PDB file of C-alpha atoms in Angstrom:
ATOM      1  CA  MET A   1     -17.403   1.461  -3.384  1.00  0.00           C
ATOM      2  CA  THR A   2     -14.388   3.339  -4.701  1.00  0.00           C
ATOM      3  CA  ILE A   3     -14.452   7.139  -4.923  1.00  0.00           C
ATOM      4  CA  ILE A   4     -12.206   8.715  -7.573  1.00  0.00           C
ATOM      5  CA  SER A   5     -12.063  12.503  -7.705  1.00  0.00           C
ATOM      6  CA  LEU A   6     -10.759  14.857 -10.380  1.00  0.00           C
ATOM      7  CA  VAL A   7      -9.400  17.964  -8.674  1.00  0.00           C
ATOM      8  CA  ASN A   8      -7.577  21.139  -9.634  1.00  0.00           C
ATOM      9  CA  GLN A   9      -8.249  24.764  -8.793  1.00  0.00           C
ATOM     10  CA  LYS A  10      -7.885  25.841 -12.433  1.00  0.00           C
ATOM     11  CA  GLY A  11     -10.602  25.489 -15.018  1.00  0.00           C
ATOM     12  CA  GLY A  12      -9.895  24.213 -18.512  1.00  0.00           C
ATOM     13  CA  VAL A  13      -7.503  21.443 -17.485  1.00  0.00           C
ATOM     14  CA  SER A  14      -9.875  18.652 -18.579  1.00  0.00           C
ATOM     15  CA  LYS A  15     -11.458  17.762 -15.229  1.00  0.00           C
ATOM     16  CA  SER A  16     -14.969  17.494 -16.641  1.00  0.00           C
ATOM     17  CA  THR A  17     -13.853  15.896 -19.904  1.00  0.00           C
ATOM     18  CA  THR A  18     -11.820  13.276 -18.056  1.00  0.00           C
ATOM     19  CA  SER A  19     -14.598  12.676 -15.514  1.00  0.00           C
ATOM     20  CA  ILE A  20     -17.151  12.083 -18.265  1.00  0.00           C
ATOM     21  CA  HIS A  21     -14.873   9.765 -20.195  1.00  0.00           C
ATOM     22  CA  LEU A  22     -13.887   7.835 -17.057  1.00  0.00           C
ATOM     23  CA  ALA A  23     -17.501   7.382 -15.959  1.00  0.00           C
ATOM     24  CA  TYR A  24     -18.488   6.335 -19.494  1.00  0.00           C
ATOM     25  CA  TRP A  25     -15.579   3.898 -19.824  1.00  0.00           C
ATOM     26  CA  LEU A  26     -16.307   2.270 -16.489  1.00  0.00           C
ATOM     27  CA  THR A  27     -20.043   2.074 -17.213  1.00  0.00           C
ATOM     28  CA  ILE A  28     -20.140   1.087 -20.877  1.00  0.00           C
ATOM     29  CA  LYS A  29     -16.775  -0.559 -21.495  1.00  0.00           C
ATOM     30  CA  LYS A  30     -16.154  -2.230 -18.108  1.00  0.00           C
ATOM     31  CA  LYS A  31     -19.798  -2.880 -17.163  1.00  0.00           C
ATOM     32  CA  LYS A  32     -19.433  -1.395 -13.680  1.00  0.00           C
ATOM     33  CA  ARG A  33     -22.055   0.358 -11.585  1.00  0.00           C
ATOM     34  CA  VAL A  34     -20.901   3.970 -11.729  1.00  0.00           C
ATOM     35  CA  LEU A  35     -22.165   7.289 -10.408  1.00  0.00           C
ATOM     36  CA  LEU A  36     -20.829  10.596 -11.714  1.00  0.00           C
ATOM     37  CA  VAL A  37     -21.007  13.353  -9.089  1.00  0.00           C
ATOM     38  CA  ASP A  38     -20.986  16.895 -10.464  1.00  0.00           C
ATOM     39  CA  ALA A  39     -19.528  19.152  -7.773  1.00  0.00           C
ATOM     40  CA  ASP A  40     -18.709  22.070 -10.084  1.00  0.00           C
ATOM     41  CA  SER A  41     -20.900  25.164  -9.812  1.00  0.00           C
ATOM     42  CA  GLN A  42     -21.112  25.361 -13.623  1.00  0.00           C
ATOM     43  CA  GLN A  43     -22.635  21.854 -13.682  1.00  0.00           C
ATOM     44  CA  SER A  44     -21.056  21.236 -17.073  1.00  0.00           C
ATOM     45  CA  SER A  45     -20.654  17.486 -16.630  1.00  0.00           C
ATOM     46  CA  SER A  46     -24.268  16.881 -15.530  1.00  0.00           C
ATOM     47  CA  GLN A  47     -25.521  18.948 -18.488  1.00  0.00           C
ATOM     48  CA  TRP A  48     -23.195  16.983 -20.775  1.00  0.00           C
ATOM     49  CA  VAL A  49     -24.534  13.646 -19.493  1.00  0.00           C
ATOM     50  CA  ALA A  50     -28.137  14.821 -19.868  1.00  0.00           C
ATOM     51  CA  GLY A  51     -27.707  14.938 -23.647  1.00  0.00           C
ATOM     52  CA  MET A  52     -25.955  11.587 -24.027  1.00  0.00           C
ATOM     53  CA  GLU A  53     -27.679   8.650 -25.704  1.00  0.00           C
ATOM     54  CA  LYS A  54     -26.094   6.066 -23.406  1.00  0.00           C
ATOM     55  CA  ALA A  55     -27.131   6.635 -19.825  1.00  0.00           C
ATOM     56  CA  ILE A  56     -24.658   7.446 -17.068  1.00  0.00           C
ATOM     57  CA  ALA A  57     -25.978   7.861 -13.532  1.00  0.00           C
ATOM     58  CA  VAL A  58     -25.313  11.388 -12.282  1.00  0.00           C
ATOM     59  CA  SER A  59     -25.879  13.342  -9.083  1.00  0.00           C
ATOM     60  CA  VAL A  60     -25.262  17.040  -8.404  1.00  0.00           C
ATOM     61  CA  LEU A  61     -23.682  17.806  -5.017  1.00  0.00           C
ATOM     62  CA  GLN A  62     -22.529  21.383  -4.525  1.00  0.00           C
ATOM     63  CA  THR A  63     -21.996  22.158  -0.852  1.00  0.00           C
ATOM     64  CA  PRO A  64     -19.219  20.862   1.426  1.00  0.00           C
ATOM     65  CA  ASP A  65     -21.779  19.422   3.844  1.00  0.00           C
ATOM     66  CA  ASP A  66     -23.625  17.550   1.090  1.00  0.00           C
ATOM     67  CA  LEU A  67     -20.372  16.125  -0.233  1.00  0.00           C
ATOM     68  CA  LEU A  68     -19.152  15.022   3.200  1.00  0.00           C
ATOM     69  CA  GLU A  69     -22.473  13.482   4.170  1.00  0.00           C
ATOM     70  CA  GLN A  70     -23.726  12.003   0.910  1.00  0.00           C
ATOM     71  CA  LEU A  71     -20.628  10.669  -0.861  1.00  0.00           C
ATOM     72  CA  PRO A  72     -20.158   7.748   1.572  1.00  0.00           C
ATOM     73  CA  GLU A  73     -23.860   6.867   1.384  1.00  0.00           C
ATOM     74  CA  LEU A  74     -24.018   7.102  -2.402  1.00  0.00           C
ATOM     75  CA  SER A  75     -20.897   4.991  -2.810  1.00  0.00           C
ATOM     76  CA  LYS A  76     -22.606   2.036  -1.116  1.00  0.00           C
ATOM     77  CA  ASN A  77     -24.783   1.561  -4.202  1.00  0.00           C
ATOM     78  CA  TYR A  78     -22.025   1.705  -6.839  1.00  0.00           C
ATOM     79  CA  ASP A  79     -18.741   0.084  -7.746  1.00  0.00           C
ATOM     80  CA  PHE A  80     -17.247   3.500  -8.523  1.00  0.00           C
ATOM     81  CA  VAL A  81     -18.135   7.104  -7.813  1.00  0.00           C
ATOM     82  CA  VAL A  82     -16.377   9.616 -10.080  1.00  0.00           C
ATOM     83  CA  VAL A  83     -16.367  13.165  -8.718  1.00  0.00           C
ATOM     84  CA  ASP A  84     -15.923  16.134 -11.059  1.00  0.00           C
ATOM     85  CA  GLY A  85     -14.466  18.670  -8.631  1.00  0.00           C
ATOM     86  CA  PRO A  86     -14.964  22.440  -8.697  1.00  0.00           C
ATOM     87  CA  ALA A  87     -12.584  24.835 -10.437  1.00  0.00           C
ATOM     88  CA  SER A  88     -11.281  26.122  -7.131  1.00  0.00           C
ATOM     89  CA  LEU A  89      -9.511  24.940  -4.009  1.00  0.00           C
ATOM     90  CA  SER A  90     -12.577  25.558  -1.894  1.00  0.00           C
ATOM     91  CA  GLU A  91     -14.081  23.846   1.120  1.00  0.00           C
ATOM     92  CA  SER A  92     -15.946  21.670  -1.359  1.00  0.00           C
ATOM     93  CA  THR A  93     -12.627  20.417  -2.690  1.00  0.00           C
ATOM     94  CA  ARG A  94     -11.477  19.661   0.868  1.00  0.00           C
ATOM     95  CA  ALA A  95     -14.698  17.758   1.489  1.00  0.00           C
ATOM     96  CA  ILE A  96     -14.184  15.722  -1.689  1.00  0.00           C
ATOM     97  CA  LEU A  97     -10.635  14.833  -0.691  1.00  0.00           C
ATOM     98  CA  PHE A  98     -11.805  13.735   2.749  1.00  0.00           C
ATOM     99  CA  ARG A  99     -14.066  11.174   1.064  1.00  0.00           C
ATOM    100  CA  SER A 100     -11.947  10.085  -1.917  1.00  0.00           C
ATOM    101  CA  ASP A 101      -9.875   6.940  -2.261  1.00  0.00           C
ATOM    102  CA  LEU A 102      -7.905   8.375  -5.175  1.00  0.00           C
ATOM    103  CA  ALA A 103      -7.353  11.988  -6.236  1.00  0.00           C
ATOM    104  CA  VAL A 104      -6.540  12.494  -9.912  1.00  0.00           C
ATOM    105  CA  ILE A 105      -4.945  15.825 -10.823  1.00  0.00           C
ATOM    106  CA  PRO A 106      -4.958  16.746 -14.518  1.00  0.00           C
ATOM    107  CA  THR A 107      -2.638  19.535 -15.630  1.00  0.00           C
ATOM    108  CA  GLN A 108      -1.730  21.254 -18.858  1.00  0.00           C
ATOM    109  CA  PRO A 109       1.909  21.870 -19.827  1.00  0.00           C
ATOM    110  CA  THR A 110       2.084  25.546 -18.851  1.00  0.00           C
ATOM    111  CA  GLY A 111       3.688  27.272 -15.882  1.00  0.00           C
ATOM    112  CA  VAL A 112       0.355  28.506 -14.552  1.00  0.00           C
ATOM    113  CA  ASP A 113      -1.192  25.061 -14.759  1.00  0.00           C
ATOM    114  CA  LEU A 114       1.772  23.340 -13.158  1.00  0.00           C
ATOM    115  CA  ARG A 115       1.653  25.779 -10.224  1.00  0.00           C
ATOM    116  CA  SER A 116      -2.083  25.168  -9.917  1.00  0.00           C
ATOM    117  CA  ALA A 117      -1.473  21.424  -9.762  1.00  0.00           C
ATOM    118  CA  SER A 118       1.061  22.030  -7.005  1.00  0.00           C
ATOM    119  CA  ASP A 119      -1.554  23.952  -5.024  1.00  0.00           C
ATOM    120  CA  ALA A 120      -4.017  21.085  -5.451  1.00  0.00           C
ATOM    121  CA  MET A 121      -1.373  18.687  -4.212  1.00  0.00           C
ATOM    122  CA  ARG A 122      -1.011  20.778  -1.068  1.00  0.00           C
ATOM    123  CA  LEU A 123      -4.679  20.172  -0.237  1.00  0.00           C
ATOM    124  CA  VAL A 124      -4.264  16.476  -0.963  1.00  0.00           C
ATOM    125  CA  LYS A 125      -1.344  16.289   1.474  1.00  0.00           C
ATOM    126  CA  GLN A 126      -3.420  17.996   4.164  1.00  0.00           C
ATOM    127  CA  ALA A 127      -6.154  15.396   3.717  1.00  0.00           C
ATOM    128  CA  GLN A 128      -3.574  12.601   3.750  1.00  0.00           C
ATOM    129  CA  SER A 129      -2.114  13.836   7.036  1.00  0.00           C
ATOM    130  CA  VAL A 130      -5.538  13.683   8.693  1.00  0.00           C
ATOM    131  CA  ARG A 131      -6.682  10.431   7.083  1.00  0.00           C
ATOM    132  CA  GLY A 132      -3.482   8.466   7.481  1.00  0.00           C
ATOM    133  CA  GLY A 133      -2.440   8.435   3.837  1.00  0.00           C
ATOM    134  CA  LEU A 134      -5.681   8.726   1.882  1.00  0.00           C
ATOM    135  CA  PRO A 135      -6.485   9.741  -0.734  1.00  0.00           C
ATOM    136  CA  ARG A 136      -3.738   8.379  -2.928  1.00  0.00           C
ATOM    137  CA  ALA A 137      -2.772  10.939  -5.552  1.00  0.00           C
ATOM    138  CA  VAL A 138      -1.850  10.720  -9.218  1.00  0.00           C
ATOM    139  CA  ILE A 139      -1.164  13.417 -11.765  1.00  0.00           C
ATOM    140  CA  PHE A 140      -1.245  13.320 -15.544  1.00  0.00           C
ATOM    141  CA  LEU A 141      -0.529  15.667 -18.423  1.00  0.00           C
ATOM    142  CA  SER A 142      -3.518  16.691 -20.532  1.00  0.00           C
ATOM    143  CA  ARG A 143      -4.025  18.806 -23.642  1.00  0.00           C
ATOM    144  CA  ALA A 144      -0.382  18.390 -24.614  1.00  0.00           C
ATOM    145  CA  VAL A 145       0.912  18.823 -28.144  1.00  0.00           C
ATOM    146  CA  LYS A 146       3.049  16.022 -29.523  1.00  0.00           C
ATOM    147  CA  GLY A 147       6.672  16.751 -30.299  1.00  0.00           C
ATOM    148  CA  THR A 148       6.850  20.033 -28.401  1.00  0.00           C
ATOM    149  CA  ARG A 149       9.514  21.161 -25.981  1.00  0.00           C
ATOM    150  CA  LEU A 150       6.790  22.421 -23.638  1.00  0.00           C
ATOM    151  CA  LYS A 151       5.410  18.903 -23.251  1.00  0.00           C
ATOM    152  CA  GLU A 152       8.810  17.373 -22.531  1.00  0.00           C
ATOM    153  CA  GLU A 153       9.742  20.086 -20.010  1.00  0.00           C
ATOM    154  CA  ALA A 154       6.418  19.670 -18.211  1.00  0.00           C
ATOM    155  CA  LEU A 155       6.874  15.897 -17.968  1.00  0.00           C
ATOM    156  CA  ALA A 156      10.402  16.336 -16.634  1.00  0.00           C
ATOM    157  CA  LEU A 157       9.171  18.740 -13.980  1.00  0.00           C
ATOM    158  CA  LEU A 158       6.220  16.556 -12.973  1.00  0.00           C
ATOM    159  CA  ALA A 159       8.500  13.527 -12.709  1.00  0.00           C
ATOM    160  CA  GLN A 160      10.270  15.282  -9.835  1.00  0.00           C
ATOM    161  CA  THR A 161       7.059  15.498  -7.807  1.00  0.00           C
ATOM    162  CA  SER A 162       7.359  13.122  -4.885  1.00  0.00           C
ATOM    163  CA  ASP A 163       3.852  13.676  -3.524  1.00  0.00           C
ATOM    164  CA  ALA A 164       1.891  12.299  -6.488  1.00  0.00           C
ATOM    165  CA  GLN A 165       2.494   9.452  -8.905  1.00  0.00           C
ATOM    166  CA  LEU A 166       3.005  10.751 -12.442  1.00  0.00           C
ATOM    167  CA  LEU A 167       1.057   8.574 -14.837  1.00  0.00           C
ATOM    168  CA  LYS A 168       2.806   7.547 -18.034  1.00  0.00           C
ATOM    169  CA  THR A 169      -0.121   8.227 -20.327  1.00  0.00           C
ATOM    170  CA  VAL A 170      -0.400  11.703 -21.832  1.00  0.00           C
ATOM    171  CA  ILE A 171      -3.696  12.944 -23.278  1.00  0.00           C
ATOM    172  CA  HIS A 172      -2.810  14.913 -26.388  1.00  0.00           C
ATOM    173  CA  GLN A 173      -4.708  17.888 -27.706  1.00  0.00           C
ATOM    174  CA  LYS A 174      -7.108  16.897 -30.484  1.00  0.00           C
ATOM    175  CA  GLN A 175     -10.134  18.542 -32.022  1.00  0.00           C
ATOM    176  CA  ALA A 176     -12.040  15.300 -31.524  1.00  0.00           C
ATOM    177  CA  ILE A 177     -11.809  15.738 -27.752  1.00  0.00           C
ATOM    178  CA  ALA A 178     -12.842  19.389 -27.991  1.00  0.00           C
ATOM    179  CA  ASP A 179     -15.903  18.369 -30.041  1.00  0.00           C
ATOM    180  CA  THR A 180     -17.245  15.881 -27.479  1.00  0.00           C
ATOM    181  CA  SER A 181     -18.831  18.357 -25.082  1.00  0.00           C
ATOM    182  CA  GLY A 182     -20.850  20.198 -27.709  1.00  0.00           C
ATOM    183  CA  GLN A 183     -22.102  16.899 -29.091  1.00  0.00           C
ATOM    184  CA  SER A 184     -22.874  15.375 -25.671  1.00  0.00           C
ATOM    185  CA  ALA A 185     -20.641  12.474 -26.633  1.00  0.00           C
ATOM    186  CA  THR A 186     -17.320  10.818 -25.914  1.00  0.00           C
ATOM    187  CA  VAL A 187     -14.456  10.169 -28.317  1.00  0.00           C
ATOM    188  CA  TRP A 188     -15.670   6.568 -28.559  1.00  0.00           C
ATOM    189  CA  ASP A 189     -18.886   7.855 -30.122  1.00  0.00           C
ATOM    190  CA  LEU A 190     -17.155   9.923 -32.806  1.00  0.00           C
ATOM    191  CA  PRO A 191     -15.836   8.718 -36.178  1.00  0.00           C
ATOM    192  CA  GLY A 192     -12.328   9.123 -37.538  1.00  0.00           C
ATOM    193  CA  THR A 193      -8.752   8.250 -36.697  1.00  0.00           C
ATOM    194  CA  PRO A 194      -8.100  11.177 -34.287  1.00  0.00           C
ATOM    195  CA  ALA A 195     -11.076  10.145 -32.125  1.00  0.00           C
ATOM    196  CA  ALA A 196      -9.897   6.520 -32.142  1.00  0.00           C
ATOM    197  CA  GLU A 197      -6.393   7.598 -31.110  1.00  0.00           C
ATOM    198  CA  SER A 198      -7.801   9.671 -28.251  1.00  0.00           C
ATOM    199  CA  GLY A 199      -9.971   6.753 -27.205  1.00  0.00           C
ATOM    200  CA  GLN A 200      -6.881   4.568 -26.964  1.00  0.00           C
ATOM    201  CA  GLU A 201      -5.091   7.194 -24.858  1.00  0.00           C
ATOM    202  CA  TYR A 202      -8.034   7.420 -22.457  1.00  0.00           C
ATOM    203  CA  LYS A 203      -8.185   3.625 -22.186  1.00  0.00           C
ATOM    204  CA  GLN A 204      -4.493   3.512 -21.269  1.00  0.00           C
ATOM    205  CA  LEU A 205      -4.930   6.367 -18.782  1.00  0.00           C
ATOM    206  CA  PHE A 206      -7.874   4.777 -17.054  1.00  0.00           C
ATOM    207  CA  ASN A 207      -6.163   1.404 -16.787  1.00  0.00           C
ATOM    208  CA  GLU A 208      -3.257   3.205 -15.112  1.00  0.00           C
ATOM    209  CA  ILE A 209      -5.684   4.908 -12.725  1.00  0.00           C
ATOM    210  CA  LEU A 210      -7.342   1.625 -11.771  1.00  0.00           C
ATOM    211  CA  ALA A 211      -3.927   0.085 -11.167  1.00  0.00           C
ATOM    212  CA  GLN A 212      -3.404   2.638  -8.383  1.00  0.00           C
ATOM    213  CA  LEU A 213      -6.382   1.357  -6.402  1.00  0.00           C
TER     214      LEU A 213
END
C-alpha cells in the first residue's frame, strides 16, 4: 500500500521511462503486486504498457478529483502504486503529492531542468507542510553523459539541496534506453551490453528508492 510518484513539470526528464521500469522491476523482478497509474495527458506510459508482452497492471487517472479519491482506494489492492505524473505543476500534481508516500524527482543535467526540479520541490514542500512531512522526496540525475563536466556540476549543485535526498545512482544516457519506448519493452528485454549496463543502473536506483520507504 505504498504510493510512489514520479513528478516534474518538465517533459523529457524520464518520468515515464522510470515509471515503466520501476513498475516492471517491482512486478517481474520483485514479485510484488503493482499498479502503474498514468496521470499524464499524453498517456504515454499506458500506451507503452499496452504493447508489452509481460503484463503490468495500469490505470489512467487524469483529473485532480479522480487522483485524490481513487489513489487511496486503488492502493488497498496492491503492494505498490507507481504514479507517472503529468508534465506540469498542475492541480493534478498537487493531488498526487497529497496521496504519495514518496515523491521521486528525475532531472537532467541542464540549467533549465535543474530549475524545473526546484519548482517541483516547492510543491512537495507545500504538501509536506500540510501532511506533516509526507511525501518524502528524493531526486536523481537522469540522461547524464559519463565523464562530462555538466554531469559533475549538476551533481554538485543537487548535493546542496536540503529539501530532497539526492540518490547516488545516476542513469546515464544510452540508446538502449531510448529504444525501449518504441519497442514497448524495458532494458531488461533488450540484448547487448549497453542494455545490461542500464538495467544494472535501474536496479541500483530502485533499491535506493525502496530504502527511503
